[in-house]
Structure formats: C-alpha cells, structure tokens
C-alpha cells in the first residue's frame, strides 16, 4: 500500500525508570493488533531477561503500528523506544531527534522525578510535541490531582490535555492513540533535497553484518543504491531495506518520513555510529543532520578472570558484546596481583553492571572488577596534555603540572522532609550548590555541580539510604576542572599493588589510605613472614598496619642444657625468615581484592 506521508506519526515514550513506559507500549501494540495474543508477553519490546528483571530498557526496539482512528483515517504509527537510564542519554537524544512527538509518562503515585524533567528538556530541545500521560491511576495511593498540578506547572499543559491511563489494566489506551494522531504533526518533507537519514540505533546480525536503524528525512533509500556514512566517508551498497514489526519486514524502499532498517554489508557496528547521517553517495555535498557526537566512555575499570585460564574466553566474550554495543571499549592489560585482564570503558555505572551481568549469564565467566575510575586530564611540566584512566599509569608527581577531573551537573528531586540529609550528603561529595526549587509543597528540585568521581562508588546507595528510597537522581556532563588530586598507592612489604591504586582528593587521602590498610590487615591471612601494609602518596607513607608472622616454637624440643643451644636455634630461624622476606611473596587471596574493592569511601 502507498501511504500518504500526512498519515505518518513518529513518536517515542519518555519516562523515569519504573513509571510504566514498556507496559504502556504493550497496550498500544495490543490495541492496534500489531502483536497477536499468542505472541504477547510483558515488556514485549524488551528482548533481554535482564531488562525485564530490572524494569529498564537497555536496547531500544522500534516498531510500526497501523491504526484506524475514530475519524476513519488509517495511520502509520512508528514507536521509537528509548533506553531508560541516564547512562544512555545520548542515545535517548538521537531517538528523540528521529521523532516529531513524545509521550511523557509520569507515575500517579511517585509524580515528577529527576529523569522526567531531563527527558522533557531533551524533547523540547528537539522541538517535539509533548503529550503528558499520568499512568498507574488504578493504584490506591495514586495522587492524580497533585501529579496533574506538577505536570501543568512543568509543561504548561492544561488539565484537559493531560491523559489519565492505567497501562496495567489497559484503560485510556485509545485516548492515547487518538492524541498521537491529533496532536503530533506528520513529518515535514523537502522534496528537492537529496536522500539522507539519521541513524538512531544499530544491531549486529551475524549473517548480514551491522544493521543501522534509520529515520529517513529526505529522499528515498532502496536496494542497489550507493550510500555514504557522513562521519567516516565510507561507502556501501544497499542490499535490503525494510520496516519493523516484532521482526524485520523487507520492503522495496523507504521514503522520507519513514522509520526502518538498512542492510549494506557493513562489517562493524562501530561504523554505524548513533547520530550519524547516511546519505546518497556520488551526489551533491550534503550537510549532516545536526547533533552527532562521538560517544566516549566515562567510567573505566579492569576486568580480570578469577581463573587465569579464562583470559582468552573473557576476550572472546567482550568481542561478542562489542558487536552489539559500540560504546563498550576494552584493551588488554596486566596486573602483578591479578594477572592478565582487560581495561574496559563504560558509559556509566549501570552500563558497567550490565556488561558484568551479561558476562556472568551469557558466558558463565567469574570475574574480578577493579575500582572504577573516571578519565583524568593531566597537564605535564613539558606543556603536554594527556588523559589517564588507569591510576597505575599516572606519571611521577614531579612531571605533573596540574590535574583536571570531569565535572557533572547533578539534578536531584527529593521529598521536602529529606532535603537536609540530601544536602549533607552532597556537601560530603565536594559539590557546589547551585539552585533549589519547590515543585510543590512536598517535592524539592536541587541542582549541584560536583566531580564525576564522587558518584562512581557508593553514591546511589547513599542517596537512597538518606532519603529512604524517595530521591531520584540525574546528571549531565559539564567539562574538566582543576582539582587537588593525588595517586594513592598500597604497598605490601614495600611492593606496590597496582590493582589497589586509586586517584583521590588530597584532603581525603589520609582517611581513605588508613581505612584500606585496616581492611587489608583483617582480610590477608597471616604468613610465615611479617606483612607490612602501607598507604603512600609518592614517596611519603601516610598510613601503616602490620600482620604478625606465624611463628613455630623451634625451642620446644630443648628440655635442658645450655642457653646457647636455644639461642642457636632462634638465630637460625631468624636467618631463615630474613631470606624468606627477601625472596618470598605475600599471598593475597582473591577474596581480599573483592572485599577491598567494595570498600566505601
């Protein structure tokens, strides 16, 4: 069937985690008959068990629905699903750029939260029509009037424009579909422009290569045409184009305004970068679609197999994961304490947890993770600027002129009763207070600027603890700023343990070093020699603990005689321990690393 572009609606659903985005998508698919009752499962667009367990969307899945409205018109509704966590905010922004409208879903019991506001601002930056939806109105503790006022004050929408639904029970689904048809504008066309499309996601097919998911803005894409990727200049020939249902459906062409996929024998997912523009090759020079940027890892950590024989298996697993996740980076590294492993870069802490979980579930690998670090920027005395993501690679202090660390803009929404405890926590994290706004009498919106390293460890747990689980958090990267940072090393019998090195703020180095030494003293088992544990900054020792050696009573067999006989035995034991200390190595159990790396700052 030849569709009129005026009957196409491209939209997405944006929401805070666990506000019912995927459940609402299920009801839309059911109502339009896109998914049959036999194929219907909860969170049908979430392919991974991990997504269903955590209640989040990790990998977006676009889908096309056909809907006949009350007015009798038949419409194509392209739902471009978006990831549901701050780590993937760039992917969310590119999905929004492929749409003309967005459903803003808010939980009737929890109300406006941090990510709700961040996603709303992203939608407004992309000039999308926002349709507010209050979900979970069936809950006993639903506060519909309160949440309605919050949304009205935030978006400027009237109460009549806010839709009330229960995605679980299916009520209000038809009203949502009618609002999509009535309020969201059809794609705007520029018939004179040459073909170009936006890549908003991609997936690796082991038989077809990288498959970019595209929104066509201008022209037409069809089998046999030559295309070019604007960021790299690489050219390919199109083998197949099509649309999305639950699976890919082949079509003869994709025209302006449509959403679909493209197969062109592209070998690597890293070539189909999210936000890049695909254009017709050998045509006039085409300006890329705005908003593209290189996605760079923000959190770095070492992954080591607990069994050294699994090193090659770990490398194979990371290679397979990278095929579907271009934002994952890794390179081999070795540690004197942990052996051979990989230094991996992640978009954020959730991204890191997901990769670790997938390594365990899909490949059966038991791994040790080193302390996560951010990437620091160093100005050397030679005038050169370098980036350091591994504390073990930090140059000597005398070679460093200044150290800069990444800063973020933090956005916290918490109940008014917990503002004091939240502000106390933020003060401990070297934050700079910016503004505080009351969304209503019960909710406060707090804005801070703070170093990214301060949220990498236990920040989420602490925030939920001080707010009894009610606070929500979101952040945006700002820039690099100078800071008083030092490299903290842990030495065992004067030998540095590189896996325990960390970069910390100068004012906290003593406290952190002392705690590490005390923890190690209780975890490392007693050895035949004395074990001296030290925390050092450069050549200066700032904390010290020791573990007494196991001692054999060599004089037990002496029942009498001259005292010199006992002294001779004790001296011989002393000489043996001295030789052992020179050539011996402190045995550190794997459990010690696991416990130390989970230590709170």
XYZ file of C-alpha atoms in Angstrom:
601
model
C 0.000 0.000 0.000
C 1.279 3.520 -0.813
C 0.972 5.589 2.316
C 0.393 9.321 2.384
C 3.151 10.970 4.415
C 0.475 13.075 6.123
C -0.731 9.853 7.757
C 2.651 9.012 9.375
C 3.270 9.755 13.061
C 6.731 9.198 14.545
C 6.785 9.262 18.342
C 8.600 7.918 21.406
C 7.773 7.341 25.062
C 9.919 9.038 27.697
C 9.681 8.409 31.427
C 11.627 7.903 34.633
C 12.635 4.323 35.420
C 9.690 2.129 36.501
C 6.962 4.615 35.565
C 5.370 2.140 33.132
C 6.869 3.064 29.752
C 7.250 -0.514 28.479
C 3.833 -1.561 29.838
C 2.137 1.318 28.019
C 3.934 0.266 24.834
C 2.496 -3.261 25.326
C -1.054 -1.870 25.473
C -0.568 0.218 22.308
C 0.700 -2.854 20.434
C -2.245 -4.917 21.686
C -4.869 -2.322 20.820
C -3.561 -1.831 17.263
C -3.275 -5.594 16.695
C 0.459 -5.314 15.966
C 1.221 -8.212 18.317
C -1.116 -11.190 18.496
C -2.355 -12.538 21.824
C -0.223 -15.656 21.304
C 2.967 -13.603 20.966
C 2.148 -11.122 23.723
C 4.312 -11.123 26.852
C 5.001 -8.395 29.390
C 7.516 -5.812 28.160
C 7.401 -7.367 24.700
C 9.847 -4.801 23.272
C 12.471 -5.652 25.920
C 14.351 -8.602 24.409
C 16.683 -9.431 27.310
C 15.702 -11.133 30.573
C 17.953 -8.578 32.279
C 15.689 -5.767 31.023
C 12.564 -7.410 32.396
C 14.156 -8.184 35.773
C 15.466 -4.655 36.308
C 12.429 -2.972 34.757
C 14.551 -0.870 32.404
C 15.111 -0.629 28.673
C 18.743 -1.236 27.717
C 18.489 -1.730 23.951
C 15.765 0.212 22.135
C 13.417 -1.646 19.784
C 11.429 0.425 17.250
C 8.127 -0.945 15.957
C 5.498 0.088 13.408
C 1.762 0.054 14.152
C -1.228 0.548 11.832
C -4.122 2.393 13.478
C -7.576 3.354 12.221
C -8.745 6.433 14.119
C -12.286 7.295 15.219
C -12.446 9.710 12.295
C -11.886 6.848 9.890
C -8.340 7.660 8.755
C -5.686 4.938 8.726
C -2.293 5.939 10.141
C 1.226 4.555 10.434
C 2.475 4.995 13.996
C 6.229 4.470 14.379
C 7.115 3.948 18.062
C 10.835 4.516 18.582
C 11.536 3.051 22.011
C 14.238 4.743 24.081
C 16.684 3.442 26.738
C 15.596 4.275 30.250
C 18.702 5.400 32.133
C 20.924 8.464 32.365
C 23.945 6.455 31.110
C 22.281 6.293 27.697
C 21.119 9.921 27.479
C 22.873 10.481 24.124
C 21.050 7.513 22.576
C 17.807 8.911 24.012
C 18.510 12.304 22.401
C 19.085 10.690 18.978
C 15.890 8.656 19.274
C 14.056 11.891 20.075
C 15.650 13.555 17.034
C 14.019 10.868 14.857
C 10.531 11.783 16.141
C 8.011 14.603 15.906
C 6.314 13.874 19.224
C 6.730 12.201 22.620
C 4.511 10.697 25.289
C 5.712 11.949 28.684
C 4.686 9.221 31.150
C 4.520 10.055 34.874
C 3.670 7.646 37.695
C 0.459 8.723 39.512
C 1.935 7.666 42.867
C 5.507 8.968 42.519
C 4.953 12.103 40.451
C 7.635 14.120 38.681
C 11.172 12.772 39.158
C 14.652 13.832 38.062
C 14.807 11.888 34.820
C 11.291 13.001 33.891
C 12.498 16.598 33.779
C 15.762 15.756 31.973
C 13.916 13.792 29.275
C 11.339 16.564 28.926
C 14.090 19.122 28.309
C 15.649 16.798 25.709
C 12.278 16.560 23.964
C 11.807 20.338 23.998
C 15.336 20.871 22.632
C 14.325 18.690 19.668
C 11.091 20.716 19.197
C 8.848 17.715 19.863
C 5.155 17.890 20.655
C 4.856 16.556 24.209
C 1.712 14.669 25.272
C 1.598 14.316 29.097
C 0.283 10.961 30.375
C -0.391 10.066 34.013
C -0.021 6.295 34.395
C -0.984 3.867 37.187
C -4.202 5.699 38.085
C -5.525 2.361 39.408
C -3.147 2.414 42.394
C -4.673 3.031 45.828
C -2.005 5.629 46.639
C -2.376 7.471 43.307
C -2.266 11.256 43.736
C -3.833 12.300 40.445
C -4.619 15.906 41.431
C -1.130 16.503 42.835
C 0.660 14.991 39.816
C -1.649 16.894 37.432
C -0.624 20.192 39.058
C 3.069 19.213 38.862
C 2.815 18.434 35.143
C 0.822 21.603 34.434
C 3.411 23.775 36.174
C 6.287 21.979 34.442
C 4.937 21.767 30.872
C 2.296 24.487 30.769
C -0.296 21.923 29.645
C -3.915 22.386 30.738
C -5.594 19.692 32.826
C -7.724 18.655 29.798
C -4.571 17.944 27.780
C -3.187 15.503 30.372
C -4.261 11.904 29.684
C -5.134 9.506 32.515
C -4.299 5.837 31.864
C -3.691 2.549 33.578
C -1.263 0.670 31.347
C -1.624 -2.422 33.523
C -5.413 -2.591 33.083
C -5.447 -1.074 29.577
C -7.748 1.872 30.356
C -7.104 5.066 28.395
C -5.173 3.336 25.593
C -7.484 4.518 22.806
C -7.339 8.109 24.080
C -3.522 7.954 23.878
C -3.647 6.731 20.270
C -6.147 9.444 19.309
C -3.940 12.102 20.928
C -0.935 10.837 18.929
C -2.914 11.181 15.693
C -4.462 14.560 16.548
C -1.617 16.396 18.293
C 1.622 15.129 16.722
C 2.450 16.664 13.353
C 3.272 14.488 10.328
C 6.881 14.524 9.063
C 7.823 17.656 7.125
C 9.043 16.985 3.591
C 11.749 18.624 1.476
C 11.259 17.010 -1.942
C 14.187 18.830 -3.560
C 16.775 17.609 -1.030
C 18.960 14.555 -1.825
C 18.495 11.382 0.209
C 19.650 11.406 3.815
C 18.686 9.551 7.001
C 19.549 9.590 10.720
C 20.981 6.500 12.461
C 19.284 6.332 15.869
C 20.437 2.794 16.753
C 22.052 -0.291 15.222
C 22.325 -4.009 15.784
C 24.750 -6.704 14.681
C 23.419 -9.623 12.653
C 25.932 -12.468 12.391
C 24.813 -13.164 8.810
C 24.146 -9.629 7.499
C 26.645 -7.515 9.465
C 25.770 -4.232 11.199
C 22.139 -3.208 10.611
C 21.530 0.525 11.200
C 18.077 1.644 12.371
C 17.224 4.797 10.437
C 14.703 7.611 10.169
C 14.581 8.897 6.582
C 14.410 12.709 6.457
C 14.850 13.351 2.739
C 14.621 11.378 -0.479
C 14.369 7.620 -0.771
C 16.537 4.579 0.065
C 16.203 1.337 -1.885
C 18.094 -1.798 -2.842
C 21.117 -1.319 -5.108
C 21.782 2.373 -4.366
C 25.185 3.527 -3.109
C 25.237 5.208 0.298
C 27.852 7.084 2.319
C 28.343 7.438 6.094
C 28.990 11.134 6.707
C 31.247 10.799 9.791
C 33.719 8.355 8.203
C 33.121 8.848 4.466
C 32.830 5.067 3.951
C 30.641 3.874 1.073
C 28.418 0.793 0.841
C 25.789 -0.665 -1.470
C 22.301 -1.247 -0.069
C 21.222 -4.915 -0.107
C 17.904 -4.563 1.688
C 15.615 -2.035 3.352
C 12.561 -2.659 5.485
C 10.366 -1.760 8.441
C 9.956 -3.064 11.982
C 7.242 -5.227 13.405
C 8.386 -7.632 16.110
C 10.840 -8.773 13.428
C 12.322 -7.022 10.403
C 9.963 -6.915 7.387
C 11.554 -6.395 3.939
C 10.253 -3.542 1.735
C 11.143 -2.260 -1.730
C 12.069 1.215 -0.440
C 11.991 3.635 2.491
C 10.766 7.154 1.762
C 11.056 10.462 3.595
C 9.270 10.371 6.956
C 9.518 6.595 7.381
C 11.377 4.606 10.044
C 13.089 1.326 9.225
C 16.354 -0.536 8.797
C 19.023 -0.852 6.137
C 21.364 -3.773 5.273
C 24.532 -2.935 3.322
C 27.221 -5.479 4.294
C 28.624 -3.130 6.938
C 31.117 -5.231 8.901
C 31.272 -3.355 12.205
C 28.677 -1.754 14.473
C 31.300 0.917 15.218
C 30.838 2.110 11.602
C 27.114 2.710 12.151
C 27.518 5.307 14.880
C 24.412 6.540 16.650
C 23.598 10.068 15.457
C 25.498 9.717 12.163
C 23.915 10.650 8.836
C 23.530 8.238 5.899
C 23.409 9.981 2.506
C 23.305 9.017 -1.140
C 26.851 8.608 -2.479
C 28.232 10.491 -5.513
C 25.561 13.161 -5.252
C 25.784 16.828 -4.242
C 27.520 17.662 -0.959
C 25.060 17.058 1.865
C 25.095 18.725 5.279
C 24.897 16.049 8.017
C 21.900 16.138 10.326
C 22.736 18.127 13.489
C 23.505 16.665 16.916
C 26.078 13.988 16.106
C 28.932 13.467 18.548
C 31.392 10.716 19.392
C 30.209 8.730 22.419
C 33.108 8.452 24.826
C 33.368 6.148 27.873
C 33.082 7.934 31.209
C 33.884 5.132 33.695
C 36.880 2.791 33.441
C 37.535 -0.438 35.279
C 39.747 -3.510 34.955
C 38.051 -6.879 34.386
C 40.088 -9.950 35.361
C 39.039 -13.619 35.333
C 39.272 -15.263 38.764
C 40.689 -18.280 36.922
C 43.639 -17.218 34.747
C 42.768 -19.961 32.234
C 39.616 -17.978 31.322
C 41.566 -14.996 29.931
C 41.011 -15.922 26.271
C 37.353 -16.712 26.957
C 36.920 -13.256 28.538
C 38.473 -11.615 25.458
C 36.104 -13.559 23.178
C 33.086 -12.579 25.317
C 33.999 -8.864 25.254
C 34.490 -9.030 21.488
C 30.994 -10.528 21.046
C 29.396 -7.955 23.356
C 31.059 -5.093 21.471
C 29.422 -6.274 18.233
C 26.079 -5.023 19.583
C 27.433 -2.264 21.819
C 29.768 0.172 20.078
C 30.039 2.278 23.253
C 31.943 -0.513 25.055
C 35.723 -0.175 24.747
C 38.411 -2.540 26.020
C 42.120 -3.214 25.724
C 44.407 -5.848 27.291
C 46.253 -5.013 30.488
C 48.144 -6.942 33.124
C 48.436 -6.627 36.865
C 51.142 -8.035 39.110
C 48.442 -9.006 41.600
C 45.598 -10.151 39.343
C 47.385 -11.415 36.241
C 46.087 -10.773 32.718
C 42.808 -8.976 32.071
C 41.216 -6.089 30.190
C 40.815 -2.376 30.839
C 37.238 -1.547 29.880
C 35.466 1.760 29.312
C 31.746 2.199 30.041
C 29.180 4.969 29.610
C 28.372 4.837 33.315
C 27.878 2.613 36.337
C 24.690 0.962 35.065
C 26.397 0.194 31.757
C 29.261 -1.420 33.704
C 26.849 -3.513 35.821
C 25.005 -4.700 32.707
C 28.231 -5.821 30.998
C 29.344 -7.681 34.143
C 25.935 -9.351 34.449
C 25.950 -10.407 30.795
C 29.472 -11.842 31.112
C 28.215 -13.954 34.001
C 24.883 -15.044 32.477
C 25.696 -15.448 28.809
C 29.289 -16.683 29.044
C 29.490 -18.175 32.560
C 32.561 -16.077 33.489
C 33.514 -15.346 37.075
C 35.380 -12.027 37.056
C 37.007 -9.588 39.459
C 36.411 -5.885 38.868
C 38.957 -3.288 39.961
C 37.979 0.047 41.471
C 36.096 2.040 38.785
C 37.799 5.288 37.799
C 36.986 8.251 35.616
C 39.319 9.667 32.980
C 41.587 12.446 34.272
C 43.300 15.110 32.187
C 46.912 15.910 33.131
C 48.997 18.931 32.214
C 52.660 17.902 32.285
C 55.621 20.151 33.034
C 56.585 19.820 29.358
C 53.311 21.542 28.369
C 51.803 18.322 27.004
C 48.229 17.318 27.918
C 47.446 13.621 28.404
C 44.474 11.569 29.612
C 44.855 8.905 32.305
C 42.142 6.332 33.012
C 44.257 3.846 34.989
C 45.872 5.053 38.237
C 48.805 2.688 37.633
C 49.668 4.730 34.511
C 49.919 8.031 36.415
C 53.316 9.753 35.826
C 55.592 10.753 38.700
C 54.466 13.752 40.753
C 57.447 15.850 39.631
C 56.313 15.551 35.999
C 52.762 16.797 36.653
C 51.904 20.488 36.495
C 48.147 20.139 37.133
C 45.398 17.503 37.253
C 41.868 18.100 35.972
C 38.836 15.896 36.600
C 35.425 15.735 34.866
C 32.556 17.648 36.475
C 28.836 16.976 36.141
C 25.635 18.936 36.694
C 23.573 16.898 39.162
C 19.808 17.086 39.374
C 18.090 15.642 42.473
C 14.383 15.554 43.287
C 13.577 14.584 46.862
C 10.728 14.948 49.380
C 10.969 18.175 51.348
C 11.385 16.190 54.606
C 14.750 14.829 53.420
C 16.311 17.989 51.992
C 18.635 18.368 54.991
C 20.086 14.852 54.777
C 20.455 15.079 50.990
C 22.281 18.417 51.257
C 24.576 16.955 53.936
C 25.442 14.055 51.616
C 26.150 16.436 48.731
C 28.422 18.544 50.955
C 30.484 15.421 51.723
C 30.899 14.867 47.961
C 32.737 18.135 47.220
C 29.678 19.560 45.467
C 28.859 23.168 44.626
C 25.244 24.120 45.376
C 23.503 25.967 42.516
C 19.721 26.261 42.944
C 16.758 24.815 44.826
C 13.147 24.933 43.575
C 9.948 23.609 45.104
C 7.872 21.630 42.569
C 5.049 21.689 45.119
C 4.741 21.688 48.908
C 6.184 18.173 49.201
C 8.891 17.921 46.480
C 12.127 19.844 46.069
C 14.301 20.107 42.969
C 18.036 20.511 43.837
C 20.833 21.389 41.415
C 24.547 20.863 42.117
C 27.865 20.749 40.311
C 30.329 18.112 41.519
C 33.199 15.876 40.360
C 32.041 12.804 38.457
C 34.344 10.606 40.566
C 32.200 11.387 43.625
C 29.206 9.454 42.256
C 31.167 6.495 40.842
C 31.394 4.472 44.058
C 28.521 4.263 46.511
C 26.635 7.490 45.774
C 23.371 5.926 44.568
C 23.148 3.658 47.606
C 23.875 6.522 49.988
C 21.326 8.810 48.307
C 18.602 6.174 48.513
C 19.566 5.470 52.127
C 19.402 9.097 53.353
C 16.102 9.678 51.518
C 14.577 6.273 52.395
C 14.392 5.454 48.706
C 12.375 8.511 47.628
C 15.072 10.676 45.998
C 15.743 10.457 42.262
C 18.938 11.495 40.529
C 20.055 12.526 37.052
C 23.177 14.210 35.704
C 24.801 15.827 32.656
C 28.496 16.107 31.869
C 29.893 19.689 32.001
C 33.659 19.882 31.481
C 37.099 19.287 33.059
C 38.171 21.441 36.018
C 41.438 21.654 38.020
C 41.471 19.802 41.340
C 43.885 18.817 44.132
C 44.236 15.125 43.339
C 46.913 12.605 44.271
C 47.693 8.992 43.455
C 47.242 6.731 46.483
C 49.263 3.505 46.381
C 49.027 0.443 48.609
C 52.327 -1.352 49.326
C 52.769 -4.835 50.758
C 56.289 -5.251 52.172
C 57.368 -2.216 50.104
C 55.973 -3.685 46.849
C 53.183 -1.564 45.222
C 49.949 -3.452 44.421
C 48.850 -1.800 41.185
C 45.293 -3.194 41.297
C 44.647 -1.240 44.521
C 45.986 2.117 43.278
C 43.458 4.931 43.153
C 43.293 8.667 42.470
C 41.732 10.560 45.378
C 41.330 14.105 46.584
C 44.258 15.341 48.633
C 42.090 16.180 51.675
C 40.726 12.622 51.881
C 43.855 10.667 51.047
C 44.883 10.025 54.673
C 41.448 8.814 55.784
C 40.986 6.572 52.721
C 44.539 5.160 52.994
C 44.116 4.357 56.681
C 40.794 2.577 56.065
C 42.284 0.495 53.249
C 45.230 -0.555 55.409
C 42.939 -1.544 58.273
C 40.695 -3.579 55.977
C 43.639 -5.370 54.401
C 45.025 -6.245 57.836
C 41.815 -8.115 58.699
C 41.491 -9.861 55.317
C 45.007 -11.008 54.376
C 45.787 -14.251 56.241
C 48.902 -14.484 58.431
C 52.003 -15.658 56.555
C 55.371 -17.121 57.592
C 56.820 -13.614 57.412
C 55.625 -10.294 58.760
C 53.424 -8.416 56.266
C 53.713 -4.638 56.362
C 50.799 -2.808 54.727
C 51.399 0.831 53.795
C 49.472 3.583 52.041
C 51.703 6.040 50.213
C 51.462 9.235 48.193
C 54.604 9.377 46.105
C 57.469 8.606 48.484
C 55.532 9.671 51.602
C 53.922 6.948 53.768
C 50.607 8.188 55.207
C 49.264 5.016 56.903
C 50.724 1.717 58.125
C 49.474 -1.587 59.508
C 51.258 -4.899 60.023
C 50.299 -8.556 60.226
C 52.337 -10.618 62.686
C 54.025 -13.712 61.198
C 53.161 -17.294 62.015
C 55.772 -18.489 64.483
C 56.991 -22.015 65.059
C 58.319 -22.840 68.536
C 61.742 -24.202 67.493
C 62.910 -24.451 71.106
C 60.132 -26.857 72.123
C 62.460 -29.860 71.678
C 65.049 -28.434 74.111
C 64.482 -29.912 77.552
C 67.533 -28.571 79.229
C 71.153 -27.868 78.637
C 72.977 -24.623 78.000
C 71.049 -21.464 76.931
C 73.338 -21.116 73.900
C 71.635 -24.142 72.324
C 68.265 -22.316 72.350
C 69.876 -19.132 71.050
C 71.436 -21.017 68.150
C 68.019 -22.395 67.113
C 66.373 -18.959 67.390
C 69.174 -17.309 65.346
C 68.827 -19.979 62.640
C 65.064 -19.329 62.499
C 65.697 -15.579 62.282
C 68.117 -16.040 59.344
C 65.577 -18.247 57.539
C 62.829 -15.650 57.890
C 65.210 -12.943 56.674
C 65.964 -14.939 53.498
C 62.252 -15.673 53.053
C 61.429 -11.973 53.304
C 63.948 -11.195 50.557
C 62.667 -13.735 48.039
C 59.175 -14.524 49.318
C 55.923 -13.109 48.009
C 52.879 -12.132 50.062
C 49.975 -14.354 49.092
C 46.792 -12.314 48.697
C 43.563 -14.303 48.352
C 41.077 -13.257 45.656
C 38.541 -12.604 48.424
C 40.794 -9.825 49.703
C 40.518 -7.942 46.408
C 36.785 -8.438 46.261
C 36.340 -7.085 49.777
C 38.750 -4.169 49.354
C 37.303 -3.090 46.018
C 33.863 -2.866 47.617
C 35.119 -0.707 50.482
C 33.186 2.503 50.970
C 34.869 5.853 50.559
